[in-house]
Short mmCIF file of C-alpha atoms in Angstrom, two decimals:
data_model
loop_
_atom_site.label_atom_id
_atom_site.label_comp_id
_atom_site.label_asym_id
_atom_site.label_seq_id
_atom_site.Cartn_x
_atom_site.Cartn_y
_atom_site.Cartn_z
CA MET A 1 130.51 96.72 76.31
CA MET A 2 127.27 98.60 76.17
CA ASN A 3 126.31 100.15 79.50
CA ILE A 4 122.75 98.92 79.83
CA LEU A 5 122.06 101.22 82.77
CA SER A 6 122.59 104.31 80.62
CA ILE A 7 119.52 103.66 78.47
CA LYS A 8 116.81 106.32 78.78
CA PRO A 9 113.28 106.22 77.43
CA LYS A 10 112.92 108.29 74.28
CA THR A 11 109.21 108.87 74.20
CA ARG A 12 106.22 108.50 76.44
CA GLY A 13 103.84 105.75 75.40
CA PRO A 14 100.65 104.13 76.67
CA PHE A 15 102.47 101.55 78.78
CA GLN A 16 102.22 103.43 82.07
CA VAL A 17 98.47 103.89 81.67
CA ALA A 18 98.08 100.25 80.62
CA LEU A 19 99.94 99.13 83.76
CA LEU A 20 97.71 101.31 85.93
CA VAL A 21 94.54 99.92 84.33
CA PHE A 22 95.81 96.34 84.65
CA TYR A 23 96.60 96.81 88.35
CA VAL A 24 93.22 98.38 89.11
CA LEU A 25 91.35 95.69 87.16
CA ILE A 26 93.05 92.81 88.97
CA ASN A 27 92.40 94.39 92.36
CA VAL A 28 88.74 95.04 91.57
CA ILE A 29 88.31 91.40 90.53
CA LEU A 30 90.06 90.19 93.68
CA PHE A 31 88.01 92.46 95.93
CA PHE A 32 84.70 91.26 94.55
CA ALA A 33 85.87 87.65 94.56
CA LEU A 34 87.50 87.58 98.00
CA GLY A 35 86.24 90.61 99.90
CA VAL A 36 88.11 91.62 103.04
CA LYS A 37 90.35 88.79 104.23
CA TYR A 38 91.70 88.18 107.72
CA GLY A 39 94.79 86.27 108.74
CA ALA A 40 95.86 84.84 112.07
CA ASP A 41 97.47 88.16 113.06
CA SER A 42 94.69 90.47 111.84
CA SER A 43 93.11 90.67 115.28
CA ARG A 44 96.41 91.98 116.64
CA TYR A 45 96.20 95.03 114.37
CA LEU A 46 92.46 95.62 114.64
CA GLU A 47 92.54 95.35 118.42
CA GLY A 48 95.62 97.56 118.51
CA ALA A 49 93.80 100.21 116.48
CA ALA A 50 90.89 100.05 118.92
CA GLN A 51 93.29 100.36 121.85
CA LEU A 52 94.68 103.57 120.39
CA PHE A 53 91.23 105.13 120.59
CA THR A 54 90.84 104.11 124.23
CA SER A 55 94.48 104.83 125.21
CA ALA A 56 94.81 101.23 126.39
CA PRO A 57 98.39 99.86 126.53
CA PHE A 58 99.63 97.53 123.82
CA GLU A 59 99.96 93.86 124.58
CA ASP A 60 102.51 91.20 123.61
CA LYS A 61 103.81 91.82 120.06
CA GLN A 62 101.60 94.79 119.14
CA SER A 63 104.32 97.36 119.76
CA SER A 64 106.48 95.66 117.09
CA TYR A 65 103.86 96.58 114.49
CA ILE A 66 103.01 100.08 115.68
CA GLY A 67 103.32 101.53 112.17
CA TYR A 68 100.68 99.24 110.69
CA ILE A 69 98.41 99.67 113.71
CA LEU A 70 98.60 103.45 113.25
CA PHE A 71 97.78 103.00 109.56
CA VAL A 72 94.73 100.85 110.35
CA SER A 73 93.64 103.27 113.06
CA LEU A 74 93.94 106.28 110.76
CA VAL A 75 91.96 104.70 107.92
CA LYS A 76 89.24 103.39 110.22
CA SER A 77 88.92 106.76 111.97
CA ILE A 78 88.43 108.52 108.62
CA PHE A 79 86.00 105.98 107.17
CA SER A 80 83.83 105.16 110.19
CA GLY A 81 85.60 101.96 111.18
CA MET A 82 85.12 100.11 107.90
CA ASP A 83 87.62 97.28 107.42
CA ALA A 84 87.00 97.37 103.68
CA MET A 85 88.51 100.85 103.53
CA VAL A 86 91.77 99.51 105.00
CA VAL A 87 91.94 97.13 102.04
CA MET A 88 91.09 99.99 99.66
CA ALA A 89 93.85 102.13 101.16
CA GLN A 90 96.35 99.30 100.71
CA CYS A 91 95.31 98.99 97.06
CA VAL A 92 95.79 102.74 96.54
CA ILE A 93 99.25 102.66 98.11
CA GLY A 94 99.99 99.65 95.93
CA LEU A 95 99.03 101.71 92.89
CA ILE A 96 101.54 104.35 93.95
CA GLY A 97 104.14 101.65 94.60
CA ILE A 98 103.85 99.95 91.22
CA GLN A 99 103.93 103.31 89.46
CA CYS A 100 107.10 104.18 91.38
CA MET A 101 108.72 100.97 90.18
CA PHE A 102 107.63 101.66 86.61
CA LEU A 103 109.12 105.17 86.74
CA LEU A 104 112.33 103.78 88.22
CA LEU A 105 112.65 101.17 85.47
CA ARG A 106 111.74 103.68 82.80
CA HIS A 107 114.73 105.78 83.83
CA TYR A 108 117.11 102.92 82.98
CA PHE A 109 115.22 100.87 80.39
CA ASP A 110 112.66 101.47 77.66
CA GLN A 111 108.95 101.57 78.44
CA LYS A 112 108.19 98.18 76.93
CA ILE A 113 110.69 96.41 79.18
CA SER A 114 109.41 98.37 82.19
CA PHE A 115 105.82 97.37 81.42
CA ILE A 116 106.64 93.69 80.82
CA THR A 117 108.63 93.50 84.05
CA CYS A 118 105.99 95.13 86.26
CA THR A 119 103.21 93.08 84.67
CA LEU A 120 105.06 89.80 85.18
CA PHE A 121 105.48 90.48 88.88
CA LEU A 122 101.86 91.54 89.25
CA CYS A 123 100.95 88.19 87.67
CA TYR A 124 102.77 86.23 90.35
CA PRO A 125 99.93 84.01 91.61
CA ASP A 126 100.46 84.85 95.28
CA PHE A 127 101.08 88.60 95.15
CA LEU A 128 98.12 90.92 94.75
CA ARG A 129 95.74 88.82 96.81
CA TRP A 130 97.57 90.05 99.91
CA ASN A 131 96.15 93.50 99.21
CA MET A 132 92.86 92.03 100.41
CA TYR A 133 94.24 91.00 103.80
CA ILE A 134 94.44 93.17 106.88
CA LEU A 135 98.04 92.18 107.39
CA THR A 136 101.32 94.07 107.18
CA ASP A 137 102.72 92.35 104.09
CA SER A 138 101.00 94.31 101.33
CA LEU A 139 101.75 97.71 102.82
CA TYR A 140 105.33 96.71 103.60
CA VAL A 141 106.09 95.58 100.03
CA TRP A 142 104.56 98.68 98.43
CA SER A 143 106.36 100.92 100.93
CA LEU A 144 109.62 99.24 99.91
CA CYS A 145 108.87 100.13 96.29
CA ILE A 146 108.25 103.76 97.22
CA TYR A 147 111.37 103.82 99.39
CA ILE A 148 113.56 102.57 96.52
CA TYR A 149 112.11 105.23 94.24
CA THR A 150 112.83 107.98 96.79
CA ILE A 151 116.41 106.67 96.99
CA HIS A 152 116.65 106.87 93.21
CA ARG A 153 115.38 110.47 93.18
CA ALA A 154 117.68 111.48 96.03
CA LEU A 155 120.74 109.99 94.34
CA LYS A 156 119.95 111.93 91.18
CA SER A 157 119.97 115.13 93.23
CA SER A 158 123.47 114.42 94.59
CA LEU A 159 123.99 115.79 98.10
CA ASN A 160 121.02 118.13 98.42
CA LEU A 161 119.84 117.06 101.87
CA LEU A 162 116.27 118.31 101.34
CA ASN A 163 115.81 115.66 98.68
CA TRP A 164 116.71 113.00 101.24
CA VAL A 165 113.78 113.90 103.50
CA PRO A 166 111.37 111.50 101.67
CA VAL A 167 114.00 108.76 102.02
CA ILE A 168 114.19 109.31 105.77
CA VAL A 169 110.39 109.39 106.07
CA MET A 170 109.98 106.11 104.16
CA ALA A 171 112.79 104.49 106.16
CA ILE A 172 110.97 105.40 109.38
CA VAL A 173 107.70 104.04 107.98
CA LEU A 174 109.32 100.73 107.07
CA PHE A 175 111.12 100.52 110.40
CA PHE A 176 107.85 100.68 112.32
CA LEU A 177 105.62 98.68 109.94
CA ARG A 178 106.93 95.28 110.94
CA PRO A 179 109.99 93.92 112.79
CA ASN A 180 112.11 93.08 109.73
CA GLY A 181 111.81 96.70 108.60
CA TRP A 182 114.94 97.40 110.65
CA ILE A 183 117.05 96.05 107.78
CA ILE A 184 116.47 99.36 105.97
CA VAL A 185 118.72 101.17 108.46
CA PRO A 186 121.91 99.11 107.95
CA CYS A 187 121.26 98.83 104.21
CA SER A 188 120.95 102.61 103.92
CA LEU A 189 124.09 103.13 106.02
CA PHE A 190 125.85 100.61 103.79
CA LEU A 191 124.87 102.74 100.79
CA LEU A 192 126.34 105.85 102.39
CA PHE A 193 129.47 104.06 103.57
CA CYS A 194 130.33 102.60 100.18
CA PHE A 195 129.59 105.45 97.83
CA GLN A 196 129.14 108.88 99.35
CA ASN A 197 131.74 111.60 99.23
CA TYR A 198 133.16 111.61 102.74
CA ARG A 199 134.42 115.18 102.40
CA LYS A 200 130.81 116.25 102.81
CA ARG A 201 130.45 116.96 106.50
CA ALA A 202 126.70 116.37 106.58
CA PHE A 203 127.09 112.76 105.48
CA TYR A 204 129.93 112.19 107.93
CA ILE A 205 127.61 113.31 110.72
CA LEU A 206 124.72 111.22 109.41
CA LEU A 207 126.82 108.08 109.07
CA LEU A 208 128.54 108.37 112.43
CA GLY A 209 125.26 109.32 114.09
CA GLY A 210 123.52 106.29 112.63
CA ILE A 211 126.26 103.91 113.72
CA SER A 212 126.41 105.44 117.20
CA THR A 213 122.64 105.25 117.58
CA SER A 214 122.62 101.62 116.47
CA LEU A 215 125.36 100.68 118.93
CA CYS A 216 123.60 102.51 121.76
CA ALA A 217 120.31 100.81 120.91
CA LEU A 218 121.98 97.39 120.93
CA THR A 219 123.52 98.17 124.31
CA VAL A 220 120.39 99.60 125.91
CA PHE A 221 117.97 97.05 124.50
CA ARG A 222 120.17 93.94 124.69
CA ASN A 223 117.83 92.35 127.25
CA GLU A 224 114.79 93.10 125.10
CA ILE A 225 116.55 91.60 122.06
CA TRP A 226 117.32 88.41 123.97
CA HIS A 227 113.72 88.34 125.21
CA TYR A 228 112.53 88.63 121.61
CA LEU A 229 114.69 85.71 120.53
CA ASN A 230 113.25 83.57 123.30
CA ARG A 231 109.67 84.78 122.71
CA GLU A 232 109.79 83.81 119.05
CA ASN A 233 111.37 80.45 119.95
CA LEU A 234 114.11 81.11 117.41
CA LEU A 235 116.73 79.21 119.38
CA VAL A 236 114.31 76.33 119.92
CA ASN A 237 113.49 76.28 116.20
CA LEU A 238 117.20 76.15 115.45
CA LYS A 239 117.86 73.14 117.62
CA MET A 240 114.67 71.45 116.39
CA GLY A 241 115.70 72.04 112.77
CA HIS A 242 112.45 73.74 111.77
CA ILE A 243 112.40 75.06 108.20
CA LEU A 244 108.87 76.49 108.17
CA TRP A 245 107.12 78.45 110.87
CA LEU A 246 104.53 76.37 112.76
CA ASN A 247 105.25 73.26 110.74
CA ASN A 248 106.84 70.14 112.19
CA ASP A 249 106.82 68.19 108.94
CA TRP A 250 109.62 70.14 107.24
CA ARG A 251 112.57 69.62 109.54
CA ILE A 252 116.25 68.82 109.42
CA THR A 253 117.73 66.58 112.08
CA MET A 254 120.04 68.73 114.17
CA PRO A 255 122.73 67.59 116.64
CA ALA A 256 121.55 67.13 120.20
CA ASP A 257 122.03 69.94 122.71
CA HIS A 258 124.00 68.73 125.73
CA GLY A 259 123.46 71.82 127.84
CA GLU A 260 126.27 73.74 126.20
CA SER A 261 126.13 77.48 125.58
CA MET A 262 124.59 78.75 122.37
CA PHE A 263 127.98 80.07 121.24
CA LYS A 264 129.60 76.63 121.61
CA TYR A 265 126.63 75.00 119.88
CA PHE A 266 127.09 77.34 116.90
CA ILE A 267 130.83 76.66 116.66
CA ARG A 268 130.56 72.88 117.00
CA HIS A 269 127.68 72.46 114.56
CA LEU A 270 128.28 75.28 112.12
CA MET A 271 127.87 73.11 109.00
CA GLU A 272 124.48 71.77 110.11
CA ILE A 273 123.32 75.31 110.93
CA VAL A 274 124.41 76.51 107.47
CA VAL A 275 122.49 73.65 105.82
CA LEU A 276 119.40 74.58 107.83
CA GLY A 277 119.75 78.24 106.83
CA VAL A 278 120.12 77.36 103.15
CA SER A 279 117.04 75.12 103.40
CA ARG A 280 115.03 78.01 104.84
CA ILE A 281 116.22 80.34 102.08
CA THR A 282 115.33 77.77 99.42
CA ALA A 283 111.85 77.35 100.90
CA THR A 284 111.43 81.13 100.74
CA VAL A 285 112.68 81.59 97.18
CA PHE A 286 110.65 78.60 95.97
CA PRO A 287 107.52 78.89 98.14
CA LEU A 288 105.94 75.55 97.25
CA ARG A 289 104.04 74.07 100.17
CA PRO A 290 102.60 70.56 100.69
CA TYR A 291 99.30 72.03 101.89
CA PHE A 292 98.85 74.19 98.76
CA SER A 293 96.80 72.79 95.91
CA ASP A 294 98.66 71.18 93.01
CA LEU A 295 97.44 73.94 90.70
CA HIS A 296 98.74 76.64 93.03
CA ASN A 297 102.14 74.99 93.38
CA ILE A 298 102.41 74.47 89.62
CA SER A 299 101.56 78.11 88.93
CA ILE A 300 104.20 79.30 91.43
CA LEU A 301 106.82 76.93 90.03
CA SER A 302 106.03 78.02 86.46
CA TRP A 303 106.51 81.66 87.42
CA CYS A 304 109.83 80.86 89.09
CA ILE A 305 111.05 78.94 86.03
CA VAL A 306 110.31 81.95 83.83
CA ALA A 307 111.55 84.70 86.15
CA TYR A 308 114.63 83.38 87.93
CA PRO A 309 116.89 82.65 84.92
CA VAL A 310 116.29 86.21 83.66
CA ILE A 311 116.94 87.63 87.14
CA ALA A 312 120.17 85.60 87.32
CA VAL A 313 121.33 87.18 84.05
CA GLY A 314 120.40 90.62 85.38
CA LEU A 315 122.38 90.03 88.57
CA ARG A 316 125.38 88.73 86.66
CA VAL A 317 125.75 91.77 84.42
CA PHE A 318 124.48 94.65 86.55
CA THR A 319 126.58 97.79 86.66
CA LEU A 320 128.00 98.72 90.06
CA THR A 321 126.05 101.81 91.12
CA LYS A 322 124.74 103.21 94.37
CA LEU A 323 121.21 102.04 93.67
CA SER A 324 122.11 98.58 92.39
CA MET A 325 124.22 97.85 95.47
CA LEU A 326 121.31 98.83 97.70
CA LEU A 327 119.03 96.55 95.67
CA VAL A 328 121.43 93.68 96.30
CA ALA A 329 121.89 94.46 100.00
CA MET A 330 118.17 94.58 100.83
CA PRO A 331 117.16 91.06 99.69
CA ALA A 332 120.46 89.70 101.03
CA ALA A 333 119.61 91.11 104.47
CA GLN A 334 116.07 89.71 104.27
CA LEU A 335 117.34 86.25 103.33
CA PHE A 336 119.88 86.44 106.15
CA ILE A 337 117.01 87.00 108.57
CA THR A 338 115.15 84.08 107.02
CA ALA A 339 118.17 81.80 107.42
CA GLY A 340 118.35 82.68 111.11
CA THR A 341 114.64 82.36 111.84
CA PHE A 342 112.42 80.30 109.50
CA ALA A 343 110.71 80.38 106.15
CA ASP A 344 107.18 81.71 106.30
CA TYR A 345 104.33 79.23 106.49
CA ASP A 346 102.52 80.54 103.39
CA GLY A 347 105.45 81.87 101.37
CA ARG A 348 104.74 85.59 101.81
CA TRP A 349 108.35 86.46 102.58
CA LEU A 350 109.27 86.06 98.92
CA LEU A 351 107.26 89.22 98.27
CA TYR A 352 109.72 91.24 100.36
CA LEU A 353 112.35 90.52 97.70
CA PHE A 354 110.19 91.70 94.79
CA PRO A 355 111.18 95.41 94.78
CA SER A 356 114.79 94.36 94.14
CA LEU A 357 114.05 91.41 91.86
CA ILE A 358 111.93 93.64 89.60
CA PHE A 359 114.96 95.77 88.78
CA PHE A 360 117.25 92.84 88.03
CA PHE A 361 114.59 91.11 85.92
CA ALA A 362 114.40 94.21 83.72
CA ASN A 363 118.19 94.28 83.61
CA GLY A 364 118.20 90.64 82.48
CA ILE A 365 115.66 91.32 79.72
CA GLN A 366 117.78 94.21 78.46
CA ARG A 367 120.91 92.06 78.49
CA VAL A 368 119.23 89.32 76.47
CA LYS A 369 118.01 91.98 74.05
CA VAL A 370 121.56 93.32 73.64
CA ILE A 371 122.93 89.82 73.03
CA ARG A 372 120.34 89.16 70.36
CA ILE A 373 121.19 92.42 68.62
#
């Protein structure tokens, strides 16, 4: 069988420039059409940035988003406090992110497939508009793209530790951008555990150090973790059967709680909890919402109908490599979090899967091409 991951681009063409122009054009149109947008959590980041200037302590959940607050503070300090420049900075980082994904795909596939894949994902009707919001989502997704590319470059350089410095930097950035950025740590350790040469002492130390640090953190911060679960009402949402955050309409009837411990509740009602988790994952992967317009829902569904069968082919035939296993582990970890918490109210959490789905979509296109040949 042909190894589809051994394909290399033969020549440089205009596709990379065309992708860059397309991305810039769409963002310019969105900026003039929408301007700077604010979500329910935007005040948390803007106020947090202001508190940094006055050395005031963070409040409530602000410390969980310290990375994004620092980003907003840095941009606003450089550009005289203009919110529009935060949006501009997100667009610029997005430009770097999409170029990183194109270069990654171009290493494994031809330029035409790389261009088609990146363009299709940019055309997802609920993607690029988040560049216009002062929220963490845009920066988090583009940082994931850059992180995956740094992993790719580091793996090509074998065990030269200096080439892993960008990986470590991007992992730290993602860890502090938003709470679910912590999944990068176990996914990266999983990569090392499964594939690295254990005779290399440096990786032994790194792996054992990471595991030890994680265990120590769980031990030291166990009270804070339990406080977080209660603060986010995750256990309440579980027993109430909530599928979407802040939405009582989409619910599954769960068994009554008779004052038993959470552990006993999980054991006794495991099947109902699994059904609830699958429902949350489905609502994330197919982010149709009753409060969206019919046109918006139809456009999202149309995109899913086109993209998901190709992605399924790409997942079915992917070659087992260090990078491909990481690209499977990352969305799996994100969906695991979704199953245990809730699907997002406006469907943004699907975007966190895009950096991995992009690769498998290209893989699916290549497989279909091989079959046709």
